[in-house]
mmCIF file of C-alpha atoms and ligand atoms in Angstrom:
data_model
loop_
_atom_site.group_PDB
_atom_site.id
_atom_site.type_symbol
_atom_site.label_atom_id
_atom_site.label_comp_id
_atom_site.label_asym_id
_atom_site.label_seq_id
_atom_site.Cartn_x
_atom_site.Cartn_y
_atom_site.Cartn_z
ATOM 1 C CA MET A 9 -15.857 8.705 -5.873
ATOM 2 C CA SER A 10 -13.692 7.490 -3.725
ATOM 3 C CA LEU A 11 -10.416 6.196 -4.631
ATOM 4 C CA ALA A 12 -10.306 3.871 -2.399
ATOM 5 C CA GLU A 13 -10.268 0.903 -3.223
ATOM 6 C CA TRP A 14 -10.915 -1.664 -0.432
ATOM 7 C CA VAL A 15 -9.966 -5.458 -0.978
ATOM 8 C CA ASN A 16 -11.978 -7.725 1.844
ATOM 9 C CA PHE A 17 -10.883 -10.880 2.680
ATOM 10 C CA PRO A 18 -12.933 -13.430 4.580
ATOM 11 C CA SER A 19 -12.179 -14.666 8.144
ATOM 12 C CA LEU A 20 -11.535 -18.469 8.486
ATOM 13 C CA GLY A 21 -11.911 -18.405 11.733
ATOM 14 C CA ASP A 22 -13.064 -21.049 13.742
ATOM 15 C CA GLU A 23 -12.579 -21.789 17.600
ATOM 16 C CA ARG A 24 -9.358 -21.728 17.505
ATOM 17 C CA GLY A 25 -8.762 -18.853 16.180
ATOM 18 C CA SER A 26 -8.805 -16.910 12.344
ATOM 19 C CA LEU A 27 -7.188 -17.219 9.491
ATOM 20 C CA VAL A 28 -6.710 -14.890 5.688
ATOM 21 C CA ALA A 29 -5.691 -17.277 2.959
ATOM 22 C CA LEU A 30 -4.435 -13.790 0.225
ATOM 23 C CA GLU A 31 -4.824 -16.022 -3.305
ATOM 24 C CA ALA A 32 -3.423 -14.362 -7.108
ATOM 25 C CA ASN A 33 -5.802 -13.281 -8.949
ATOM 26 C CA GLN A 34 -8.765 -14.460 -6.157
ATOM 27 C CA THR A 35 -8.328 -12.178 -3.596
ATOM 28 C CA VAL A 36 -5.594 -10.506 -5.177
ATOM 29 C CA PRO A 37 -6.380 -9.325 -8.412
ATOM 30 C CA PHE A 38 -3.585 -9.509 -9.430
ATOM 31 C CA GLU A 39 -0.870 -12.212 -10.194
ATOM 32 C CA ILE A 40 1.814 -11.250 -6.804
ATOM 33 C CA LYS A 41 4.801 -11.549 -7.965
ATOM 34 C CA ARG A 42 6.567 -10.171 -4.621
ATOM 35 C CA VAL A 43 5.839 -9.828 -1.010
ATOM 36 C CA TYR A 44 7.253 -7.284 1.579
ATOM 37 C CA TYR A 45 6.620 -5.862 4.951
ATOM 38 C CA ILE A 46 7.322 -2.875 6.906
ATOM 39 C CA PHE A 47 7.375 -2.928 10.781
ATOM 40 C CA ALA A 48 9.609 -1.923 13.821
ATOM 41 C CA THR A 49 8.405 1.878 12.231
ATOM 42 C CA GLN A 50 10.252 4.532 14.253
ATOM 43 C CA GLN A 51 8.206 6.758 15.711
ATOM 44 C CA ASP A 52 6.893 9.992 14.295
ATOM 45 C CA VAL A 53 8.546 8.353 10.500
ATOM 46 C CA ALA A 54 6.685 8.568 7.544
ATOM 47 C CA ARG A 55 7.362 6.655 5.164
ATOM 48 C CA GLY A 56 6.545 6.370 0.788
ATOM 49 C CA TYR A 57 6.151 9.799 -0.776
ATOM 50 C CA HIS A 58 6.151 7.582 -4.103
ATOM 51 C CA ALA A 59 3.783 6.591 -7.235
ATOM 52 C CA HIS A 60 4.902 4.304 -9.295
ATOM 53 C CA LYS A 61 4.250 3.844 -12.963
ATOM 54 C CA ASN A 62 3.287 0.398 -13.372
ATOM 55 C CA LEU A 63 2.366 -1.316 -10.482
ATOM 56 C CA LYS A 64 -0.635 -2.431 -8.614
ATOM 57 C CA GLN A 65 -0.401 -3.346 -4.949
ATOM 58 C CA VAL A 66 -2.454 -4.443 -1.956
ATOM 59 C CA ALA A 67 -1.751 -2.603 1.385
ATOM 60 C CA ILE A 68 -2.908 -4.449 4.573
ATOM 61 C CA CYS A 69 -1.753 -3.783 8.432
ATOM 62 C CA ILE A 70 -1.871 -7.369 9.652
ATOM 63 C CA THR A 71 -1.213 -6.040 13.029
ATOM 64 C CA GLY A 72 -1.361 -2.778 14.208
ATOM 65 C CA LYS A 73 -2.474 0.625 12.266
ATOM 66 C CA CYS A 74 -1.175 2.925 9.907
ATOM 67 C CA ARG A 75 -2.744 6.314 8.477
ATOM 68 C CA MET A 76 -2.276 6.215 4.551
ATOM 69 C CA ILE A 77 -2.972 9.294 2.417
ATOM 70 C CA ILE A 78 -3.569 8.082 -1.076
ATOM 71 C CA ASP A 79 -3.502 10.618 -3.794
ATOM 72 C CA ASP A 80 -4.002 10.423 -8.284
ATOM 73 C CA GLY A 81 -3.310 14.263 -8.801
ATOM 74 C CA LYS A 82 -6.859 15.336 -8.279
ATOM 75 C CA VAL A 83 -8.530 13.667 -5.566
ATOM 76 C CA ARG A 84 -6.773 13.428 -2.025
ATOM 77 C CA GLU A 85 -7.428 11.121 0.226
ATOM 78 C CA GLU A 86 -6.886 9.061 3.629
ATOM 79 C CA VAL A 87 -7.822 6.092 5.203
ATOM 80 C CA TRP A 88 -7.008 3.926 7.815
ATOM 81 C CA LEU A 89 -5.519 0.953 7.538
ATOM 82 C CA ASP A 90 -6.057 -0.876 10.895
ATOM 83 C CA SER A 91 -7.322 -4.324 9.720
ATOM 84 C CA PRO A 92 -6.119 -7.733 9.160
ATOM 85 C CA THR A 93 -9.613 -8.440 7.395
ATOM 86 C CA LYS A 94 -8.903 -4.894 4.659
ATOM 87 C CA GLY A 95 -6.292 -4.569 2.046
ATOM 88 C CA LEU A 96 -6.261 -1.335 0.295
ATOM 89 C CA LEU A 97 -5.725 -1.982 -3.342
ATOM 90 C CA ILE A 98 -3.131 1.023 -4.625
ATOM 91 C CA ASN A 99 -3.455 0.958 -8.516
ATOM 92 C CA ASP A 100 -0.578 2.814 -11.020
ATOM 93 C CA LEU A 101 -0.098 6.372 -11.484
ATOM 94 C CA VAL A 102 -1.127 6.896 -6.842
ATOM 95 C CA TRP A 103 1.287 9.131 -5.153
ATOM 96 C CA ARG A 104 1.041 7.107 -1.092
ATOM 97 C CA GLU A 105 2.140 8.157 1.899
ATOM 98 C CA MET A 106 2.056 6.598 5.062
ATOM 99 C CA HIS A 107 2.005 7.820 8.495
ATOM 100 C CA ASP A 108 0.510 7.435 12.142
ATOM 101 C CA PHE A 109 2.496 3.877 12.420
ATOM 102 C CA SER A 110 1.479 2.469 15.579
ATOM 103 C CA LYS A 111 4.464 0.141 17.855
ATOM 104 C CA ASP A 112 3.060 -2.545 16.471
ATOM 105 C CA CYS A 113 1.999 -1.900 12.810
ATOM 106 C CA VAL A 114 3.324 -4.629 10.725
ATOM 107 C CA LEU A 115 2.238 -3.337 6.993
ATOM 108 C CA LEU A 116 2.148 -6.616 4.492
ATOM 109 C CA VAL A 117 2.502 -5.464 0.881
ATOM 110 C CA LEU A 118 1.313 -7.044 -1.980
ATOM 111 C CA ALA A 119 2.623 -6.388 -5.008
ATOM 112 C CA SER A 120 2.086 -7.049 -9.381
ATOM 113 C CA GLU A 121 6.365 -6.596 -10.575
ATOM 114 C CA HIS A 122 9.341 -7.394 -8.895
ATOM 115 C CA TYR A 123 11.211 -4.381 -7.000
ATOM 116 C CA ASP A 124 12.142 -1.346 -9.655
ATOM 117 C CA GLU A 125 13.217 1.354 -8.385
ATOM 118 C CA GLU A 126 12.881 2.925 -12.346
ATOM 119 C CA ASP A 127 9.496 2.382 -11.900
ATOM 120 C CA TYR A 128 9.397 5.065 -9.461
ATOM 121 C CA ILE A 129 8.003 8.612 -9.254
ATOM 122 C CA ARG A 130 9.803 10.188 -5.869
ATOM 123 C CA ASN A 131 9.186 13.637 -6.829
ATOM 124 C CA TYR A 132 5.568 14.965 -6.723
ATOM 125 C CA ASP A 133 5.454 17.883 -9.235
ATOM 126 C CA GLU A 134 7.281 15.083 -11.567
ATOM 127 C CA PHE A 135 4.411 13.074 -10.627
ATOM 128 C CA ILE A 136 1.399 15.908 -11.152
ATOM 129 C CA LYS A 137 3.005 16.613 -14.727
ATOM 130 C CA ILE A 138 3.132 12.603 -15.383
ATOM 131 C CA VAL A 139 -0.667 12.433 -14.020
ATOM 132 C CA GLY A 140 -1.990 15.635 -16.226
ATOM 133 C CA ALA A 141 -3.428 17.239 -13.004
HETATM 134 P P1 TYD B 1680 10.542 2.531 -0.027
HETATM 135 O O1 TYD B 1680 10.334 2.047 -1.193
HETATM 136 O O2 TYD B 1680 11.678 3.765 -0.811
HETATM 137 O O3 TYD B 1680 9.735 2.756 1.044
HETATM 138 P P2 TYD B 1680 9.030 3.482 1.694
HETATM 139 O O4 TYD B 1680 7.754 3.646 0.167
HETATM 140 O O5 TYD B 1680 8.064 2.053 2.614
HETATM 141 O O6 TYD B 1680 9.489 4.455 2.564
HETATM 142 O O7 TYD B 1680 12.503 1.508 0.309
HETATM 143 C C1 TYD B 1680 12.901 1.680 0.849
HETATM 144 C C2 TYD B 1680 14.123 0.662 0.778
HETATM 145 O O8 TYD B 1680 14.007 -0.279 0.224
HETATM 146 C C3 TYD B 1680 14.936 1.193 -1.007
HETATM 147 O O9 TYD B 1680 16.197 1.689 -0.226
HETATM 148 C C4 TYD B 1680 14.397 0.164 -1.518
HETATM 149 C C5 TYD B 1680 14.376 -0.705 -1.138
HETATM 150 N N1 TYD B 1680 13.515 -1.926 -1.336
HETATM 151 C C6 TYD B 1680 13.736 -2.742 -1.892
HETATM 152 O O10 TYD B 1680 15.172 -3.309 -2.098
HETATM 153 N N2 TYD B 1680 13.013 -3.596 -2.513
HETATM 154 C C7 TYD B 1680 11.108 -3.653 -2.667
HETATM 155 O O11 TYD B 1680 10.616 -4.488 -2.780
HETATM 156 C C8 TYD B 1680 11.138 -2.386 -1.493
HETATM 157 C C9 TYD B 1680 9.902 -2.147 -1.607
HETATM 158 C C10 TYD B 1680 12.027 -1.403 -1.206
#
């Protein structure tokens, strides 16, 4: 079974162009407490390398693309975020890494909780111990 869960956002386009609405508990399957975005990522930089104990996120490349690795300790999977109408749902206890950011990449992330450094697991061995894999 695939680890990657996608949320497909309807594009409410008309002759003027496109529009996507992100609504808590509707198109986004949780209450959104925080939104952040990653942009102007330098070439050959990889980000992430952590998991969260209690945090759900939806990641959308609203422009450009990047490659994301998700890993639950048993399955490691690679996906491309490359569409403003396609969000990747990342659940609790999923290790994530982001690679190969295009120059124009803007990675928008919707999060179910406020920022809390205590919620991060930044060490892969510790992550594996916690998930018991
Ligand atoms: P981090 O989550 O480590 O970035 P990434 O996983 O994309 O590589 O965050 C980078 C820095 O920004 C770190 O010092 C924590 C800070 N930060 C906040 O203050 N608030 C936030 O919502 C996020 C996501 C990060």
